[in-house]
mmCIF file of N, CA and C in Angstrom:
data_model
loop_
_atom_site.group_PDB
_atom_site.id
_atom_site.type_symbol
_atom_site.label_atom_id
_atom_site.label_comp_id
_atom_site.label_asym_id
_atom_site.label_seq_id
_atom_site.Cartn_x
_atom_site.Cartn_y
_atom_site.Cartn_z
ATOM 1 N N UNK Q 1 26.852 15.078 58.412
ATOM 2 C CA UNK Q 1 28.098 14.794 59.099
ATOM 3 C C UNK Q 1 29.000 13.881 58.266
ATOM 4 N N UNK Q 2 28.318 12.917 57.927
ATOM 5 C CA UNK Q 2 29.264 11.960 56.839
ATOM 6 C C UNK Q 2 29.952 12.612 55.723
ATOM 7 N N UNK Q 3 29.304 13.782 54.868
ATOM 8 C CA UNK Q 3 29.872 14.443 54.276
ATOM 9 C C UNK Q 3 31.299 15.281 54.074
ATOM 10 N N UNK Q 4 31.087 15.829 55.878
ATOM 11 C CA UNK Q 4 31.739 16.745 56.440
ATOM 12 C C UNK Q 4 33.045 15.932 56.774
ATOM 13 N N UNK Q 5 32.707 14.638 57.343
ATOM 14 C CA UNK Q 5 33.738 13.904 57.688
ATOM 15 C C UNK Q 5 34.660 13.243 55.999
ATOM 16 N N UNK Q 6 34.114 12.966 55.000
ATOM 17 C CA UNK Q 6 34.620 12.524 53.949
ATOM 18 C C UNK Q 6 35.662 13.502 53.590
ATOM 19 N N UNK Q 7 35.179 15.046 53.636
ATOM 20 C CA UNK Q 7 35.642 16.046 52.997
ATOM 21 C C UNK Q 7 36.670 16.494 54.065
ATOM 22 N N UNK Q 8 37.391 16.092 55.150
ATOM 23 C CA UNK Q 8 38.257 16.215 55.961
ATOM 24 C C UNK Q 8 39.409 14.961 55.389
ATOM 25 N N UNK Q 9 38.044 13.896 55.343
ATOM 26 C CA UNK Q 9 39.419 12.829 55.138
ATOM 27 C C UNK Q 9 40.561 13.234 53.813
ATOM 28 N N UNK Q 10 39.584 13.634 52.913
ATOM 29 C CA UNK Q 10 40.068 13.980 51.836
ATOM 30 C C UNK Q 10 41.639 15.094 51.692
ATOM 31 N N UNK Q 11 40.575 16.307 52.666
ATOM 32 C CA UNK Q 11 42.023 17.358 53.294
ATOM 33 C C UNK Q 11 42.800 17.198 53.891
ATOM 34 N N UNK Q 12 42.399 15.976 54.642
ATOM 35 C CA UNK Q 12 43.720 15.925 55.528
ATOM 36 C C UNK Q 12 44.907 14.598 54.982
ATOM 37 N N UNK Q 13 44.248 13.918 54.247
ATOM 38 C CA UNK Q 13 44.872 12.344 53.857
ATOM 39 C C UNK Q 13 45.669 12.170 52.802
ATOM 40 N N UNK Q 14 45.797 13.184 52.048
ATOM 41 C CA UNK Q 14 46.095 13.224 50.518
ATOM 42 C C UNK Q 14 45.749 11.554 50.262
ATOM 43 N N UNK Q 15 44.950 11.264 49.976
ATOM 44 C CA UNK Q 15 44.946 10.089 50.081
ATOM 45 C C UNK Q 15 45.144 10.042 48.550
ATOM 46 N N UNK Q 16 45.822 8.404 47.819
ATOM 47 C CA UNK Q 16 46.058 8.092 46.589
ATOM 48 C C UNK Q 16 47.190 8.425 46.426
ATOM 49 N N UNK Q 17 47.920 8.422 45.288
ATOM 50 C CA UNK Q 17 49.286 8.339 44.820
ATOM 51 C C UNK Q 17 49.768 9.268 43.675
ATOM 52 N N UNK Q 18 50.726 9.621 43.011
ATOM 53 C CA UNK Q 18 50.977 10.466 42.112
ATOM 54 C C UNK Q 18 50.491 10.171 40.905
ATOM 55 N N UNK Q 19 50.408 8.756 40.490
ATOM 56 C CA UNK Q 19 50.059 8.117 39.089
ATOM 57 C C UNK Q 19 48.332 8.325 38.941
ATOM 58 N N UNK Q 20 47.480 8.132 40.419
ATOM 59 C CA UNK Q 20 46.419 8.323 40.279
ATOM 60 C C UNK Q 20 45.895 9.629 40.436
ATOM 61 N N UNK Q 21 46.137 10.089 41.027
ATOM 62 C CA UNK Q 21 45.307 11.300 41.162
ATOM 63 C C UNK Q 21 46.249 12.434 40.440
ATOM 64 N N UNK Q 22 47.421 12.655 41.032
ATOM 65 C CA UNK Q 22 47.890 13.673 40.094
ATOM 66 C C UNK Q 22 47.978 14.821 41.264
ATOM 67 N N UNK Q 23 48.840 15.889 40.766
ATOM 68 C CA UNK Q 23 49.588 16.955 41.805
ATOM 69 C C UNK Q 23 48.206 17.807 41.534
ATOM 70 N N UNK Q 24 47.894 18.223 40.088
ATOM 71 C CA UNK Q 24 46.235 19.454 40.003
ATOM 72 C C UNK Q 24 45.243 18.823 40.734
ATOM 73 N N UNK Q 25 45.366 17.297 40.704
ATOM 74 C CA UNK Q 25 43.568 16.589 41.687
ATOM 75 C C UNK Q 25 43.914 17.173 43.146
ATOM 76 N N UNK Q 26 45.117 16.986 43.813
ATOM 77 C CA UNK Q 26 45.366 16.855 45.098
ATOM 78 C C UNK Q 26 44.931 18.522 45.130
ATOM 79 N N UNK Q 27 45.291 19.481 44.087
ATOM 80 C CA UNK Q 27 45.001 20.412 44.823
ATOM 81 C C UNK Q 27 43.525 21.217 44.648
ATOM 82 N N UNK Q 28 42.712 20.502 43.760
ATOM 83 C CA UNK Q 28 41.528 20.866 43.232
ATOM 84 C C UNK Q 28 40.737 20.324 44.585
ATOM 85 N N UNK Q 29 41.204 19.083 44.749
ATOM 86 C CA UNK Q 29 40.375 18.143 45.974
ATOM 87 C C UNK Q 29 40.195 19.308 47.190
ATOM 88 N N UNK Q 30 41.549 19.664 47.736
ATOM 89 C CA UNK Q 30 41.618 20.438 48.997
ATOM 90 C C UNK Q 30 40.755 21.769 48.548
ATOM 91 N N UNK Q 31 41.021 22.826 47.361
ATOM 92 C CA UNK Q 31 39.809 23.818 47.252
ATOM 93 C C UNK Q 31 38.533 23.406 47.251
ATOM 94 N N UNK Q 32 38.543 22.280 46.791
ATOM 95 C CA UNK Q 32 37.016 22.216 46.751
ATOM 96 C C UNK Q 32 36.282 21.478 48.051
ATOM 97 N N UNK Q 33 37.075 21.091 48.570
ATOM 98 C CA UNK Q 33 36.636 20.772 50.490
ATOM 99 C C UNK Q 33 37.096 21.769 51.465
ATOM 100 N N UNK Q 34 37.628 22.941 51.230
ATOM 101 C CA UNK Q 34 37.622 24.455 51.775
ATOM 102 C C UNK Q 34 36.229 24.682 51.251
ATOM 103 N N UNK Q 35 35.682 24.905 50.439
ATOM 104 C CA UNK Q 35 34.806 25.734 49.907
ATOM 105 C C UNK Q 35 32.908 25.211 50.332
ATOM 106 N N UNK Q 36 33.400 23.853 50.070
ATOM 107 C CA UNK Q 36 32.603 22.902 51.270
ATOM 108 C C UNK Q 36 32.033 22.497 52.448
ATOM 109 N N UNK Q 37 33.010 23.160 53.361
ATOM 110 C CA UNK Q 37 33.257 23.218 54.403
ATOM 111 C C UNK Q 37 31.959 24.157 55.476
ATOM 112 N N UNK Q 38 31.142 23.255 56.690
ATOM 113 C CA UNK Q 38 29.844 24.155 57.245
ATOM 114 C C UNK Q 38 31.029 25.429 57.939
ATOM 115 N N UNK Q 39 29.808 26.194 57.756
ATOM 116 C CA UNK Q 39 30.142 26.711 59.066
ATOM 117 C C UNK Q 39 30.070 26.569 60.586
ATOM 118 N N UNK Q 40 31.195 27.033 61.309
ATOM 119 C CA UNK Q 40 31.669 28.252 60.973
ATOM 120 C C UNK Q 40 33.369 27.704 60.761
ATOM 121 N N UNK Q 41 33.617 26.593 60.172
ATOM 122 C CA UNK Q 41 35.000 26.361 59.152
ATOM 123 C C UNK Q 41 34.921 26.874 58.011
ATOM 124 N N UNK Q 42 34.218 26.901 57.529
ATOM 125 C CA UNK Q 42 33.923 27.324 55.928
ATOM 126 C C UNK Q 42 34.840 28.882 56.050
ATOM 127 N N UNK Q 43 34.823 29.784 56.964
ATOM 128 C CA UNK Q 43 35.335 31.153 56.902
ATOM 129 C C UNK Q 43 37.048 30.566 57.347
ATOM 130 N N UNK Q 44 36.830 29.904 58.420
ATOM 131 C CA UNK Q 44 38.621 29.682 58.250
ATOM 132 C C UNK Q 44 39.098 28.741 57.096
ATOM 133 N N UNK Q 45 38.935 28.450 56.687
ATOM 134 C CA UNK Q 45 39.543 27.398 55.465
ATOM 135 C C UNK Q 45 39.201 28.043 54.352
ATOM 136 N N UNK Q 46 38.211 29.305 54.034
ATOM 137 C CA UNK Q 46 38.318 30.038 53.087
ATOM 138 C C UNK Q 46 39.767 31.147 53.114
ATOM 139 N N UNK Q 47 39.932 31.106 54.245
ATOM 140 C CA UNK Q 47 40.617 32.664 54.682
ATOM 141 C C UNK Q 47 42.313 32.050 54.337
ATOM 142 N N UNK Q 48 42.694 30.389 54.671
ATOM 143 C CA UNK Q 48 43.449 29.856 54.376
ATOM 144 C C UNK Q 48 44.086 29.045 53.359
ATOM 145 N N UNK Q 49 42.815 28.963 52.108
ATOM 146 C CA UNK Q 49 42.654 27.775 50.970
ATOM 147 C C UNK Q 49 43.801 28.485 50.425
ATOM 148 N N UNK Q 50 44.533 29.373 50.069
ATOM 149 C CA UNK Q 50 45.749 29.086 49.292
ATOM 150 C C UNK Q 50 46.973 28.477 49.675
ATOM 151 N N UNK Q 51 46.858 28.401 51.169
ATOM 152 C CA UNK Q 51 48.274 28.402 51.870
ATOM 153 C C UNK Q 51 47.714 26.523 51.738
ATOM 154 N N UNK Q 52 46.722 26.274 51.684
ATOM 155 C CA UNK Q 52 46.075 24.225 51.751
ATOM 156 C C UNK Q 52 46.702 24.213 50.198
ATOM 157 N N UNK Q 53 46.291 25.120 49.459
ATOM 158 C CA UNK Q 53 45.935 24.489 47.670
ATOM 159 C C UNK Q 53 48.089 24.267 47.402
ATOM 160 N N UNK Q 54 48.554 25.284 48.135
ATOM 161 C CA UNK Q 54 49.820 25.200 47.739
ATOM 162 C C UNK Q 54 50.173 24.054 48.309
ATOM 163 N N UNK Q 55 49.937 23.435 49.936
ATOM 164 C CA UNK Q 55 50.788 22.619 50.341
ATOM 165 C C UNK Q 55 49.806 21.117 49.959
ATOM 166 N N UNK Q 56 49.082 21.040 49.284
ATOM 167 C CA UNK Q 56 48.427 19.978 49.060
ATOM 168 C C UNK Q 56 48.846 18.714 48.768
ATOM 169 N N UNK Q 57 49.996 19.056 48.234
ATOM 170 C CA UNK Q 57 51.339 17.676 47.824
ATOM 171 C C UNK Q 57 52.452 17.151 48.875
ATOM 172 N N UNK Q 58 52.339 18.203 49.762
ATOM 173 C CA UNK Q 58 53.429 18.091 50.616
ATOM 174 C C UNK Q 58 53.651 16.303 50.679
ATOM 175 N N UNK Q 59 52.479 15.419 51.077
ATOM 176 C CA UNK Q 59 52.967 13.848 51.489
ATOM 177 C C UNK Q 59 53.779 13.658 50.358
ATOM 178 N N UNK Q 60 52.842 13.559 48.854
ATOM 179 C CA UNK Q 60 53.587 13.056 48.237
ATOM 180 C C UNK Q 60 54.741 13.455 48.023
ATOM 181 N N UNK Q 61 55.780 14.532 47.800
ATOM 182 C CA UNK Q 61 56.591 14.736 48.013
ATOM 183 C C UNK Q 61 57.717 14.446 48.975
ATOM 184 N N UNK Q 62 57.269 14.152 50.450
ATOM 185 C CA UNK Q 62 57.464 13.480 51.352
ATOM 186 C C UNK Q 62 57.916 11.741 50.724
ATOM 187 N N UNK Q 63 56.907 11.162 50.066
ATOM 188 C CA UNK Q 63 56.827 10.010 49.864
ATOM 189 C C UNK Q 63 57.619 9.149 49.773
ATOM 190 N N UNK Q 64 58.616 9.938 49.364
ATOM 191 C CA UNK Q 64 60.075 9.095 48.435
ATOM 192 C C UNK Q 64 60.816 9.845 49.325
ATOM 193 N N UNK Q 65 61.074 10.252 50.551
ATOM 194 C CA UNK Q 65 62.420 10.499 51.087
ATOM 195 C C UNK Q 65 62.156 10.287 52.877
ATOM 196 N N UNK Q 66 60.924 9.870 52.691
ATOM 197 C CA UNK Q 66 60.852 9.994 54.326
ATOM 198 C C UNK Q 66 60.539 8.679 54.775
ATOM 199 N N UNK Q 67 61.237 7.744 55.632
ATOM 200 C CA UNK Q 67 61.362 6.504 55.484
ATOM 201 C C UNK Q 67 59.052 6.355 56.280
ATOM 202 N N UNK Q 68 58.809 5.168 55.594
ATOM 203 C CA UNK Q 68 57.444 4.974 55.954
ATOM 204 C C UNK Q 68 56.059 5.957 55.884
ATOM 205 N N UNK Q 69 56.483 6.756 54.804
ATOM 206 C CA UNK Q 69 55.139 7.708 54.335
ATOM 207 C C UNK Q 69 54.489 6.721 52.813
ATOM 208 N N UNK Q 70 55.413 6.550 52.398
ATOM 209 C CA UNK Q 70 54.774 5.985 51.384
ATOM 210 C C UNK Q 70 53.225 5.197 51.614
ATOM 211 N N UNK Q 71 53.817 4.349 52.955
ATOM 212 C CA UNK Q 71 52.474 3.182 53.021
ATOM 213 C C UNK Q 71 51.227 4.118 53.902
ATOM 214 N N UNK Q 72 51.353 5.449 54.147
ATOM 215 C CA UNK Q 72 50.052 6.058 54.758
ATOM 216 C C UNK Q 72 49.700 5.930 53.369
ATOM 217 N N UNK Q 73 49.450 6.169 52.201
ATOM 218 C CA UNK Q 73 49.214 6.714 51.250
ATOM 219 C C UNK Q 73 48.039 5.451 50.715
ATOM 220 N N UNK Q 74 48.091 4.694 51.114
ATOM 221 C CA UNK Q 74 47.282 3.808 50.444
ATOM 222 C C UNK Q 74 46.618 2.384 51.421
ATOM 223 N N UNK Q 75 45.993 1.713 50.522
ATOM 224 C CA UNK Q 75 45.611 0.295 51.560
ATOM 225 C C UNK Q 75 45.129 -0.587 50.103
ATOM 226 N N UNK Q 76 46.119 -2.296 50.028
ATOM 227 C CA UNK Q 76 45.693 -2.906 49.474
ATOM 228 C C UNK Q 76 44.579 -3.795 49.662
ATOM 229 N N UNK Q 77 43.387 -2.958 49.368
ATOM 230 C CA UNK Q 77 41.974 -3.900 49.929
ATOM 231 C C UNK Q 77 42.171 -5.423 49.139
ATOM 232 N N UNK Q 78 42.454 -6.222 48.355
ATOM 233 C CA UNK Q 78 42.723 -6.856 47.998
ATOM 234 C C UNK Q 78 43.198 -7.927 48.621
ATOM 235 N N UNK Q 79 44.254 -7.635 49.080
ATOM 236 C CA UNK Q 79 45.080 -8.558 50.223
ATOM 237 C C UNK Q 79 44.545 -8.771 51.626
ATOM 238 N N UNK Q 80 43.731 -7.688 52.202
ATOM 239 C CA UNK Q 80 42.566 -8.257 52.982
ATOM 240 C C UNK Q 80 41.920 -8.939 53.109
ATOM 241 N N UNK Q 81 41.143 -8.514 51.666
ATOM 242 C CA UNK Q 81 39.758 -9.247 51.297
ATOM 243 C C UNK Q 81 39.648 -10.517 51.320
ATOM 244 N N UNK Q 82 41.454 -10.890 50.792
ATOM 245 C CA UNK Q 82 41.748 -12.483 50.520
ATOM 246 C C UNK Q 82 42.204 -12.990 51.695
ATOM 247 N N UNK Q 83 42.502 -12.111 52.412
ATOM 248 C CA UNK Q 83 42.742 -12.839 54.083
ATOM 249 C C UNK Q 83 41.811 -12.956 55.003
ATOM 250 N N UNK Q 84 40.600 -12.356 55.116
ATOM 251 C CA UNK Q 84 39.451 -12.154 55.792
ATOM 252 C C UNK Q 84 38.519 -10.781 54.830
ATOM 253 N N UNK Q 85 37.369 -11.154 55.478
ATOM 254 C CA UNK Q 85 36.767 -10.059 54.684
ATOM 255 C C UNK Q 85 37.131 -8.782 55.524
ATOM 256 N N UNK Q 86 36.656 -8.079 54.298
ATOM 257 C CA UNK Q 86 37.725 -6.448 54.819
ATOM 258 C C UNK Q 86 37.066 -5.584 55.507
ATOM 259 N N UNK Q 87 35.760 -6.277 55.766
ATOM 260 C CA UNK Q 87 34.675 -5.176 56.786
ATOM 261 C C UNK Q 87 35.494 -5.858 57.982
ATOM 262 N N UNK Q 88 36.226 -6.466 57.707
ATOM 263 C CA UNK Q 88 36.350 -7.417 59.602
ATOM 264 C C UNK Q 88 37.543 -6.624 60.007
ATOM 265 N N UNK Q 89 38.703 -6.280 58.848
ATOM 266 C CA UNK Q 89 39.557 -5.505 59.186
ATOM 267 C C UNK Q 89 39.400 -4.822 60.580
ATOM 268 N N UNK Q 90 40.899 -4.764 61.434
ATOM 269 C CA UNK Q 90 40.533 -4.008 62.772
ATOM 270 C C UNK Q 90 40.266 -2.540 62.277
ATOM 271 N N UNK Q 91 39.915 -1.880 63.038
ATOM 272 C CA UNK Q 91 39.788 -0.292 62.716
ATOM 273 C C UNK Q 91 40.904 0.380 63.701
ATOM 274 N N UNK Q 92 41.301 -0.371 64.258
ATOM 275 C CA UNK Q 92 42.647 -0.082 65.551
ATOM 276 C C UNK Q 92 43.671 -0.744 64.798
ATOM 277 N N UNK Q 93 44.809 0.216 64.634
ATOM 278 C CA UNK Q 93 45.912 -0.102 64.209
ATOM 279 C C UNK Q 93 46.943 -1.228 65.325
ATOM 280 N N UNK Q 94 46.932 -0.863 66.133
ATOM 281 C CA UNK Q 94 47.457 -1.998 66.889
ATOM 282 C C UNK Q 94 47.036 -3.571 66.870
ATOM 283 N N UNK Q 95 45.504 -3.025 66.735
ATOM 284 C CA UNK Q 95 45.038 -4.678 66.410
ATOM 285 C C UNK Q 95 45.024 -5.567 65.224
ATOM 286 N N UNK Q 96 44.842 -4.364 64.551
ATOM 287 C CA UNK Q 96 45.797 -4.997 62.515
ATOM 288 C C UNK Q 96 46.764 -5.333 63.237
ATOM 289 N N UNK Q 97 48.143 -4.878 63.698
ATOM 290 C CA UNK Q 97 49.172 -5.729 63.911
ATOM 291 C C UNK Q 97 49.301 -6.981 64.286
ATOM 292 N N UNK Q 98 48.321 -6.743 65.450
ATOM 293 C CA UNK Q 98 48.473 -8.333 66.467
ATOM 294 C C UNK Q 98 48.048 -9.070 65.097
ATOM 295 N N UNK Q 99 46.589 -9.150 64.855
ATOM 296 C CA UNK Q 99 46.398 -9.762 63.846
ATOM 297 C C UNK Q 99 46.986 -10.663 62.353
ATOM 298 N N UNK Q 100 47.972 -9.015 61.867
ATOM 299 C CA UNK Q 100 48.721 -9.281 60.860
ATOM 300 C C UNK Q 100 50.376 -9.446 60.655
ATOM 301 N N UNK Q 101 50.465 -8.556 61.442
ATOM 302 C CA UNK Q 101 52.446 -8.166 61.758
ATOM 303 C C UNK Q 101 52.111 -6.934 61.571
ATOM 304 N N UNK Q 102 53.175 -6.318 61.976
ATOM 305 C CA UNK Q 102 53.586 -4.764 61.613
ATOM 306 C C UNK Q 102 53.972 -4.927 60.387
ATOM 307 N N UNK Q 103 54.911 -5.798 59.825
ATOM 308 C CA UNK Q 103 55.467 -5.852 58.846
ATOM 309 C C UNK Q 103 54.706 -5.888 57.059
ATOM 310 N N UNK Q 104 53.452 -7.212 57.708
ATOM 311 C CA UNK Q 104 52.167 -6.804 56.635
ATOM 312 C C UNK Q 104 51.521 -5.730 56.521
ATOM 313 N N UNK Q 105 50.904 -4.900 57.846
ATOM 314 C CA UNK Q 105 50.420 -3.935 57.748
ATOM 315 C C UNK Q 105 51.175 -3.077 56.993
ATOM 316 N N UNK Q 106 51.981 -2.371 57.163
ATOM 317 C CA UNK Q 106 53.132 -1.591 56.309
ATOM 318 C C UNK Q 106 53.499 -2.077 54.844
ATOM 319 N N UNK Q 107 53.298 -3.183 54.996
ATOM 320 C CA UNK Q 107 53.535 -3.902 53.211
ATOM 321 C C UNK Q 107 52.116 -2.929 52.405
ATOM 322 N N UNK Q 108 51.322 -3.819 53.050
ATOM 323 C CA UNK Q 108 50.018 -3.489 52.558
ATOM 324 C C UNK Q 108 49.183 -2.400 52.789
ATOM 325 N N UNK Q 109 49.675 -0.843 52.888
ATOM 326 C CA UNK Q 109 49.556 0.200 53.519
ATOM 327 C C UNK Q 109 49.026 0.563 54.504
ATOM 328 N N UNK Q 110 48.625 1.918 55.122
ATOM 329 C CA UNK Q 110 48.170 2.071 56.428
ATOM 330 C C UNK Q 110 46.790 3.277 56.359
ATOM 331 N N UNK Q 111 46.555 3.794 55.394
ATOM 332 C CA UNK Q 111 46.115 4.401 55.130
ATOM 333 C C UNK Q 111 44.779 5.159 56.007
ATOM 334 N N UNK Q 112 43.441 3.870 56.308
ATOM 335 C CA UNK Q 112 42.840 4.137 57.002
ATOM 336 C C UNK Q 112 43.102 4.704 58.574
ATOM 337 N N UNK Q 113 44.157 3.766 58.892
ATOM 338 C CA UNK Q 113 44.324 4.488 60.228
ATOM 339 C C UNK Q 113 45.421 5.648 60.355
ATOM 340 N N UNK Q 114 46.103 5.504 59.275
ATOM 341 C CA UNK Q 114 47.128 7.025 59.253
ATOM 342 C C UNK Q 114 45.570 8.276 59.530
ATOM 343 N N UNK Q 115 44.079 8.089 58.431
ATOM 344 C CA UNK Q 115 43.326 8.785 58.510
ATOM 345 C C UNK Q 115 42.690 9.068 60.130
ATOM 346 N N UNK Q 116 42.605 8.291 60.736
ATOM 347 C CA UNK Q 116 42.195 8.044 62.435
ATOM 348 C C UNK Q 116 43.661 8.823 62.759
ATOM 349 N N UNK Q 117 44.343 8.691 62.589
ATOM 350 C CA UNK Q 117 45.382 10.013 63.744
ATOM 351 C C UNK Q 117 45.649 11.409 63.210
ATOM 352 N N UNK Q 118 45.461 11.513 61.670
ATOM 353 C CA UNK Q 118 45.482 13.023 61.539
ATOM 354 C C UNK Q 118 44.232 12.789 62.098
ATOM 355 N N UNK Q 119 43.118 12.727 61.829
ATOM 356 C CA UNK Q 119 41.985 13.622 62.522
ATOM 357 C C UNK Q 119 42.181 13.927 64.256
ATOM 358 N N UNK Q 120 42.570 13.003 64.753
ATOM 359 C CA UNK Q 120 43.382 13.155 66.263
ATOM 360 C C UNK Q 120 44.222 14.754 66.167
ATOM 361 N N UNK Q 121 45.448 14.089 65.338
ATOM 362 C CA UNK Q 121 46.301 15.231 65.053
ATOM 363 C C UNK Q 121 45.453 16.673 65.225
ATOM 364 N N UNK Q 122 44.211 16.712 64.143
ATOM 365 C CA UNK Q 122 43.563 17.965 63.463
ATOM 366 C C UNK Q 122 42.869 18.446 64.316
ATOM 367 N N UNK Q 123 42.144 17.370 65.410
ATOM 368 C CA UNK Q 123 41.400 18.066 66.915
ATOM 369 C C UNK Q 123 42.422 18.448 67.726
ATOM 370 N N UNK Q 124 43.339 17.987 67.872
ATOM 371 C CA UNK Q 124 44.044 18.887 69.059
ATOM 372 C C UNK Q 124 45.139 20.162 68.686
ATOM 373 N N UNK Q 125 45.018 20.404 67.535
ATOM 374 C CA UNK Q 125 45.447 21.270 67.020
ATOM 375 C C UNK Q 125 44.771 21.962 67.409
ATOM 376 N N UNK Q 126 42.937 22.278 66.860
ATOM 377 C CA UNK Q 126 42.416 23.317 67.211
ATOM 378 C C UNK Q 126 41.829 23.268 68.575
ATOM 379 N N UNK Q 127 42.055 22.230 69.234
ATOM 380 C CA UNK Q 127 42.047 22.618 70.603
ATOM 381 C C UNK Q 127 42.846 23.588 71.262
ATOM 382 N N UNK Q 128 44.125 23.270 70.854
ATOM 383 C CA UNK Q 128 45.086 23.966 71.146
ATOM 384 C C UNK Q 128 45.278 26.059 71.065
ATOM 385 N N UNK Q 129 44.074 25.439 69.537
ATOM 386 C CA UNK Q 129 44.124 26.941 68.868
ATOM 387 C C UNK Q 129 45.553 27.021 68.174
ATOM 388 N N UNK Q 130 46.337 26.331 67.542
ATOM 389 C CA UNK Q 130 47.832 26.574 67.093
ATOM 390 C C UNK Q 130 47.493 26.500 65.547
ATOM 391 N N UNK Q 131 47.774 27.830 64.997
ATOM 392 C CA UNK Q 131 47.333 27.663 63.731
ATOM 393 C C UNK Q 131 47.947 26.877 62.493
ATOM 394 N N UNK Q 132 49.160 27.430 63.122
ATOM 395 C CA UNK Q 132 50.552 26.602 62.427
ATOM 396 C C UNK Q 132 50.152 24.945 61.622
ATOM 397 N N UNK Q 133 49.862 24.420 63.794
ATOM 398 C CA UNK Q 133 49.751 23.047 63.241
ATOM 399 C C UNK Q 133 48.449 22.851 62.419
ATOM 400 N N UNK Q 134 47.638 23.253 62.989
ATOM 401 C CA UNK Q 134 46.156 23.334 61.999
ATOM 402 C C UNK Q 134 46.246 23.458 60.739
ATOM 403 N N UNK Q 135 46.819 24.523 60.068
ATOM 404 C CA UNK Q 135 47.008 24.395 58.629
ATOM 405 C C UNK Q 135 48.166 23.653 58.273
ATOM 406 N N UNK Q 136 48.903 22.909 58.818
ATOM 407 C CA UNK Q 136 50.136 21.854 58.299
ATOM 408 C C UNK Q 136 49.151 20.530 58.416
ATOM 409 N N UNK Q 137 48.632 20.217 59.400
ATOM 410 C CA UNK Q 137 47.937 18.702 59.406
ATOM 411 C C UNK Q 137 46.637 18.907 58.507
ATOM 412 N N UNK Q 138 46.026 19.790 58.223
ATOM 413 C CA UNK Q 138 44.808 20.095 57.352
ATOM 414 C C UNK Q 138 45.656 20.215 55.762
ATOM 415 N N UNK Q 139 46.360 20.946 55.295
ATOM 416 C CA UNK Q 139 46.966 20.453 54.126
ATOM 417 C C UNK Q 139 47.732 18.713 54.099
ATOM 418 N N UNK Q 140 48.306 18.417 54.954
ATOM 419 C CA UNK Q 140 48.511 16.604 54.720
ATOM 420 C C UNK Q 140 47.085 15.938 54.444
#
């Protein structure tokens, strides 16, 4: 399960930045967590991996024009670490706030919990059965 769950975060988070990973990682990452994938996802995310491998950049692209995407993209563990240790970090975004400000949180990215609402996002998609959104929040 931990696996399964890494290899979602991965598809769904673009997580990292353009300087690090690069537009070919983002899209090598998403084929190779289609291909990964148990069944019985493994047949839909095979049946879909080009329409993921193409939109695999979409955030970053996003990044620079859409006010507050940038800071899903990352988390300065650093600035935590030095404020409390970073296992203590809330895992509830609201409670980072109380804690920190909105304003720090967002300084210092959001990343983990941007990851806690696509997966939200990604279950009620296929609750829904809407494929649309399913493969738009599964390529982010």
């Amino acid at each position: 399960m931990k696996r399964f769950s890494l290899l979602i975060v991965f598809l769904i988070c673009g997580v990292g930045n353009i300087r690090s990973w690069g537009f070919l990682a983002h899209r090598t990452i998403h084929q190779n967590a289609c291909l990964a994938m148990p069944k019985p996802l493994f047949d839909f995310y095979k049946k879909h991996i080009q329409f993921l491998i193409e939109h695999a950049t979409d955030p970053d692209n996003r990044r620079y024009v859409v006010e507050n995407e940038a800071c899903r993209h990352f988390m300065d563990c650093d600035f935590y670490e030095t404020t409390a240790p970073l296992d203590t970090v809330p895992k509830d975004y609201n409670e980072a706030v109380c804690l920190f400000s909105e304003d720090t949180v967002v300084k210092h990215g959001i990343v983990p919990w941007q990851c806690n609402k696509m997966i939200y996002w990604l279950k009620n998609a296929f609750q829904e059965r809407n494929l649309q959104k399913i493969l738009k929040v599964s390529a982010d």
